[in-house]
Amino acid sequence: MDPDAVARAFVEHYYRTFDTNRAALGGLYQDNSMLSFEGAKTQGAAAISEKLTGLPFQQCQHNISTIDCQPSGPAGGVLVFVSGSLQLSGEQHALKFSQVLRYRSPNI
Amino acid sequence: MDPDAVARAFVEHYYRTFDTNRAALGGLYQDNSMLSFEGAKTQGAAAISEKLTGLPFQQCQHNISTIDCQPSGPAGGVLVFVSGSLQLSGEQHALKFSQVLRYRSPNI
């Protein structure tokens, strides 16, 4: 399967989960995963899930503008760079965001 | 040495080289390196150097706003996310940019 298509499907799944069932994002991380968010680092699926569900907004809608992906190095996986906007409930203006995800299929 | 300090030194070196001697950037890439730039992928140090030196602007000045780094996975190295602005010679307004670099020290 085209790696760009896999990356796009993963990104869509990630942000759909973020916007509709944020607590389930923890299932997309592993115990050695690390999240850097606005300068703060969080390690491990459970801690990352707690961090994301504890963000100071509830309803949100991510709109993706760009997805760039490439192989992430000799250990395999795909490095995905995402940019877009984040609309928070009750806010007039959307926020710009960008995020890097390192994705590794459980099947490869 | 603190990995954040190493990443910061590398980022400063990368953009100082970009702004003062762009042709030398090729020396920071390897033959299996990949550059994704505005949706286009370029592989290998020589091709990446050619791509970067061929960009349609000459004098430029990068100003770094944020540097986030974390381990890039089991193969080692550091993943660095950089955001900032890019001032082109003769342009009134700076452009916003963000870039992801995967850095691997030759000594580790």
mmCIF file of C-alpha atoms in Angstrom:
data_model
loop_
_atom_site.group_PDB
_atom_site.id
_atom_site.type_symbol
_atom_site.label_atom_id
_atom_site.label_comp_id
_atom_site.label_asym_id
_atom_site.label_seq_id
_atom_site.Cartn_x
_atom_site.Cartn_y
_atom_site.Cartn_z
ATOM 1 C CA MET A 1 0.000 0.000 0.000
ATOM 2 C CA ASP A 2 1.182 3.505 -0.780
ATOM 3 C CA PRO A 3 2.935 4.828 2.360
ATOM 4 C CA ASP A 4 1.463 8.289 1.801
ATOM 5 C CA ALA A 5 -2.038 6.802 1.815
ATOM 6 C CA VAL A 6 -1.306 4.867 5.007
ATOM 7 C CA ALA A 7 0.015 8.008 6.661
ATOM 8 C CA ARG A 8 -3.048 9.983 5.581
ATOM 9 C CA ALA A 9 -5.399 7.319 6.945
ATOM 10 C CA PHE A 10 -3.492 7.254 10.232
ATOM 11 C CA VAL A 11 -3.568 11.046 10.573
ATOM 12 C CA GLU A 12 -7.301 11.144 9.866
ATOM 13 C CA HIS A 13 -7.864 8.422 12.443
ATOM 14 C CA TYR A 14 -5.692 10.194 15.019
ATOM 15 C CA TYR A 15 -7.509 13.529 14.804
ATOM 16 C CA ARG A 16 -10.965 11.986 14.484
ATOM 17 C CA THR A 17 -10.191 10.134 17.718
ATOM 18 C CA PHE A 18 -8.846 13.339 19.274
ATOM 19 C CA ASP A 19 -12.044 15.222 18.402
ATOM 20 C CA THR A 20 -14.583 12.531 19.292
ATOM 21 C CA ASN A 21 -13.068 10.259 21.951
ATOM 22 C CA ARG A 22 -9.865 11.794 23.242
ATOM 23 C CA ALA A 23 -9.384 9.234 26.006
ATOM 24 C CA ALA A 24 -8.886 6.566 23.310
ATOM 25 C CA LEU A 25 -5.754 8.298 21.993
ATOM 26 C CA GLY A 26 -3.746 6.454 24.638
ATOM 27 C CA GLY A 27 -4.277 3.274 22.630
ATOM 28 C CA LEU A 28 -2.253 4.778 19.786
ATOM 29 C CA TYR A 29 0.818 5.252 21.960
ATOM 30 C CA GLN A 30 3.210 2.734 23.468
ATOM 31 C CA ASP A 31 5.037 2.668 26.792
ATOM 32 C CA ASN A 32 8.173 4.111 25.205
ATOM 33 C CA SER A 33 6.284 6.789 23.267
ATOM 34 C CA MET A 34 7.012 10.413 24.029
ATOM 35 C CA LEU A 35 4.811 13.456 23.561
ATOM 36 C CA SER A 36 6.299 16.947 23.427
ATOM 37 C CA PHE A 37 3.564 19.519 23.853
ATOM 38 C CA GLU A 38 4.385 23.216 24.038
ATOM 39 C CA GLY A 39 7.812 22.442 25.427
ATOM 40 C CA ALA A 40 6.758 19.837 28.004
ATOM 41 C CA LYS A 41 7.663 16.170 27.545
ATOM 42 C CA THR A 42 5.437 13.290 28.620
ATOM 43 C CA GLN A 43 6.455 9.635 28.349
ATOM 44 C CA GLY A 44 4.349 6.475 28.140
ATOM 45 C CA ALA A 45 0.865 5.729 26.824
ATOM 46 C CA ALA A 46 -0.900 6.218 30.158
ATOM 47 C CA ALA A 47 0.763 9.541 30.960
ATOM 48 C CA ILE A 48 0.238 10.810 27.405
ATOM 49 C CA SER A 49 -3.438 9.875 27.555
ATOM 50 C CA GLU A 50 -3.764 11.713 30.869
ATOM 51 C CA LYS A 51 -1.991 14.766 29.423
ATOM 52 C CA LEU A 52 -4.206 14.912 26.331
ATOM 53 C CA THR A 53 -7.482 14.357 28.155
ATOM 54 C CA GLY A 54 -6.453 17.001 30.697
ATOM 55 C CA LEU A 55 -5.939 19.778 28.143
ATOM 56 C CA PRO A 56 -7.986 22.854 29.087
ATOM 57 C CA PHE A 57 -10.603 22.549 26.362
ATOM 58 C CA GLN A 58 -13.273 20.009 25.711
ATOM 59 C CA GLN A 59 -14.902 20.120 22.296
ATOM 60 C CA CYS A 60 -12.537 20.732 19.414
ATOM 61 C CA GLN A 61 -12.286 20.183 15.684
ATOM 62 C CA HIS A 62 -8.997 19.668 13.856
ATOM 63 C CA ASN A 63 -8.851 20.650 10.196
ATOM 64 C CA ILE A 64 -5.827 19.284 8.370
ATOM 65 C CA SER A 65 -4.026 21.460 5.824
ATOM 66 C CA THR A 66 -0.904 19.464 4.964
ATOM 67 C CA ILE A 67 0.462 15.991 5.580
ATOM 68 C CA ASP A 68 4.074 15.193 4.731
ATOM 69 C CA CYS A 69 5.537 11.791 5.404
ATOM 70 C CA GLN A 70 8.801 9.990 4.888
ATOM 71 C CA PRO A 71 10.578 6.916 6.252
ATOM 72 C CA SER A 72 11.613 7.588 9.848
ATOM 73 C CA GLY A 73 14.966 5.829 9.802
ATOM 74 C CA PRO A 74 16.597 2.411 9.972
ATOM 75 C CA ALA A 75 14.241 1.144 12.697
ATOM 76 C CA GLY A 76 11.262 1.462 10.373
ATOM 77 C CA GLY A 77 8.063 3.402 10.687
ATOM 78 C CA VAL A 78 6.943 6.624 9.097
ATOM 79 C CA LEU A 79 7.548 10.182 10.194
ATOM 80 C CA VAL A 80 4.506 12.363 9.547
ATOM 81 C CA PHE A 81 4.397 16.143 9.712
ATOM 82 C CA VAL A 82 0.903 17.599 9.998
ATOM 83 C CA SER A 83 -0.234 21.208 9.880
ATOM 84 C CA GLY A 84 -3.699 22.628 10.149
ATOM 85 C CA SER A 85 -6.077 24.544 12.351
ATOM 86 C CA LEU A 86 -7.843 23.757 15.580
ATOM 87 C CA GLN A 87 -11.288 25.157 16.240
ATOM 88 C CA LEU A 88 -12.224 25.235 19.902
ATOM 89 C CA SER A 89 -15.852 25.303 20.944
ATOM 90 C CA GLY A 90 -16.983 28.838 21.744
ATOM 91 C CA GLU A 91 -13.914 30.499 20.188
ATOM 92 C CA GLN A 92 -14.320 32.755 17.168
ATOM 93 C CA HIS A 93 -10.934 32.148 15.600
ATOM 94 C CA ALA A 94 -9.227 28.844 14.905
ATOM 95 C CA LEU A 95 -5.714 28.239 16.194
ATOM 96 C CA LYS A 96 -2.940 27.140 13.855
ATOM 97 C CA PHE A 97 -1.190 23.953 14.886
ATOM 98 C CA SER A 98 1.511 21.643 13.644
ATOM 99 C CA GLN A 99 2.424 18.227 14.953
ATOM 100 C CA VAL A 100 4.917 15.503 14.181
ATOM 101 C CA LEU A 101 3.868 11.898 14.608
ATOM 102 C CA ARG A 102 6.078 8.848 14.329
ATOM 103 C CA TYR A 103 3.855 6.063 13.165
ATOM 104 C CA ARG A 104 4.667 2.389 13.172
ATOM 105 C CA SER A 105 2.184 -0.111 11.884
ATOM 106 C CA PRO A 106 1.650 -3.087 14.196
ATOM 107 C CA ASN A 107 1.924 -5.264 11.083
ATOM 108 C CA ILE A 108 5.369 -4.177 9.899
ATOM 109 C CA MET B 1 25.828 16.383 27.480
ATOM 110 C CA ASP B 2 22.249 17.532 27.776
ATOM 111 C CA PRO B 3 20.436 16.310 24.616
ATOM 112 C CA ASP B 4 18.428 19.537 24.455
ATOM 113 C CA ALA B 5 21.635 21.560 24.413
ATOM 114 C CA VAL B 6 23.072 19.341 21.661
ATOM 115 C CA ALA B 7 19.897 19.749 19.622
ATOM 116 C CA ARG B 8 19.958 23.520 20.084
ATOM 117 C CA ALA B 9 23.598 23.703 18.986
ATOM 118 C CA PHE B 10 22.830 21.574 15.936
ATOM 119 C CA VAL B 11 19.829 23.700 14.968
ATOM 120 C CA GLU B 12 21.825 26.904 15.321
ATOM 121 C CA HIS B 13 24.598 25.414 13.201
ATOM 122 C CA TYR B 14 22.123 24.226 10.561
ATOM 123 C CA TYR B 15 20.441 27.592 10.055
ATOM 124 C CA ARG B 16 23.657 29.605 10.319
ATOM 125 C CA THR B 17 25.009 27.405 7.523
ATOM 126 C CA PHE B 18 21.754 27.845 5.581
ATOM 127 C CA ASP B 19 21.995 31.627 5.844
ATOM 128 C CA THR B 20 25.717 32.053 5.195
ATOM 129 C CA ASN B 21 26.933 29.112 3.086
ATOM 130 C CA ARG B 22 23.939 27.149 1.871
ATOM 131 C CA ALA B 23 25.992 24.870 -0.388
ATOM 132 C CA ALA B 24 27.639 23.418 2.735
ATOM 133 C CA LEU B 25 24.318 22.064 4.028
ATOM 134 C CA GLY B 26 24.872 18.959 1.907
ATOM 135 C CA GLY B 27 27.596 17.939 4.348
ATOM 136 C CA LEU B 28 24.965 17.613 7.081
ATOM 137 C CA TYR B 29 22.992 15.014 5.125
ATOM 138 C CA GLN B 30 23.795 11.416 4.265
ATOM 139 C CA ASP B 31 23.099 9.344 1.171
ATOM 140 C CA ASN B 32 19.969 7.873 2.746
ATOM 141 C CA SER B 33 18.708 11.221 4.055
ATOM 142 C CA MET B 34 15.407 12.517 2.760
ATOM 143 C CA LEU B 35 14.157 16.088 2.530
ATOM 144 C CA SER B 36 10.461 16.852 2.200
ATOM 145 C CA PHE B 37 9.977 20.449 1.120
ATOM 146 C CA GLU B 38 6.530 21.817 0.406
ATOM 147 C CA GLY B 39 5.296 18.353 -0.536
ATOM 148 C CA ALA B 40 8.237 17.335 -2.733
ATOM 149 C CA LYS B 41 10.660 14.623 -1.607
ATOM 150 C CA THR B 42 14.387 14.640 -2.364
ATOM 151 C CA GLN B 43 16.744 11.821 -1.388
ATOM 152 C CA GLY B 44 20.493 11.808 -0.833
ATOM 153 C CA ALA B 45 22.989 14.435 0.285
ATOM 154 C CA ALA B 46 23.919 15.599 -3.225
ATOM 155 C CA ALA B 47 20.318 15.963 -4.424
ATOM 156 C CA ILE B 48 19.282 17.693 -1.186
ATOM 157 C CA SER B 49 22.172 20.134 -1.501
ATOM 158 C CA GLU B 50 21.152 20.868 -5.090
ATOM 159 C CA LYS B 51 17.541 21.368 -4.031
ATOM 160 C CA LEU B 52 18.417 23.768 -1.217
ATOM 161 C CA THR B 53 20.906 25.825 -3.209
ATOM 162 C CA GLY B 54 18.385 26.042 -6.052
ATOM 163 C CA LEU B 55 15.613 27.598 -3.950
ATOM 164 C CA PRO B 56 14.367 30.812 -5.574
ATOM 165 C CA PHE B 57 15.883 33.210 -3.066
ATOM 166 C CA GLN B 58 19.451 34.086 -2.245
ATOM 167 C CA GLN B 59 19.983 36.027 0.962
ATOM 168 C CA CYS B 60 17.879 34.926 3.893
ATOM 169 C CA GLN B 61 17.858 35.062 7.666
ATOM 170 C CA HIS B 62 16.230 32.397 9.830
ATOM 171 C CA ASN B 63 15.029 33.438 13.288
ATOM 172 C CA ILE B 64 14.237 30.515 15.577
ATOM 173 C CA SER B 65 11.203 30.687 17.871
ATOM 174 C CA THR B 66 10.955 27.178 19.303
ATOM 175 C CA ILE B 67 13.054 24.015 19.399
ATOM 176 C CA ASP B 68 11.526 20.770 20.681
ATOM 177 C CA CYS B 69 13.526 17.582 20.711
ATOM 178 C CA GLN B 70 13.058 14.008 21.792
ATOM 179 C CA PRO B 71 14.658 10.612 21.105
ATOM 180 C CA SER B 72 13.820 9.554 17.564
ATOM 181 C CA GLY B 73 13.317 5.851 18.194
ATOM 182 C CA PRO B 74 15.191 2.600 18.735
ATOM 183 C CA ALA B 75 17.794 3.346 16.066
ATOM 184 C CA GLY B 76 19.045 6.341 18.028
ATOM 185 C CA GLY B 77 19.329 9.960 17.119
ATOM 186 C CA VAL B 78 17.221 12.940 18.051
ATOM 187 C CA LEU B 79 14.078 14.264 16.443
ATOM 188 C CA VAL B 80 13.997 18.048 16.449
ATOM 189 C CA PHE B 81 11.001 20.223 15.651
ATOM 190 C CA VAL B 82 11.860 23.828 14.827
ATOM 191 C CA SER B 83 9.566 26.783 14.241
ATOM 192 C CA GLY B 84 10.434 30.342 13.436
ATOM 193 C CA SER B 85 10.428 32.982 10.760
ATOM 194 C CA LEU B 86 12.378 33.437 7.561
ATOM 195 C CA GLN B 87 13.272 36.920 6.372
ATOM 196 C CA LEU B 88 14.079 37.100 2.682
ATOM 197 C CA SER B 89 16.198 39.919 1.329
ATOM 198 C CA GLY B 90 14.036 42.677 -0.137
ATOM 199 C CA GLU B 91 10.784 41.368 1.359
ATOM 200 C CA GLN B 92 8.912 43.454 3.902
ATOM 201 C CA HIS B 93 7.331 40.618 5.849
ATOM 202 C CA ALA B 94 8.989 37.523 7.255
ATOM 203 C CA LEU B 95 7.570 34.102 6.399
ATOM 204 C CA LYS B 96 6.662 31.634 9.113
ATOM 205 C CA PHE B 97 8.333 28.256 8.789
ATOM 206 C CA SER B 98 8.545 24.991 10.638
ATOM 207 C CA GLN B 99 10.910 22.114 9.994
ATOM 208 C CA VAL B 100 11.619 18.698 11.418
ATOM 209 C CA LEU B 101 15.193 17.469 11.513
ATOM 210 C CA ARG B 102 16.365 14.022 12.460
ATOM 211 C CA TYR B 103 19.825 14.460 13.883
ATOM 212 C CA ARG B 104 22.342 11.753 14.568
ATOM 213 C CA SER B 105 25.695 12.590 16.023
ATOM 214 C CA PRO B 106 28.625 10.956 14.217
ATOM 215 C CA ASN B 107 29.958 10.058 17.672
ATOM 216 C CA ILE B 108 26.969 8.055 18.932
#
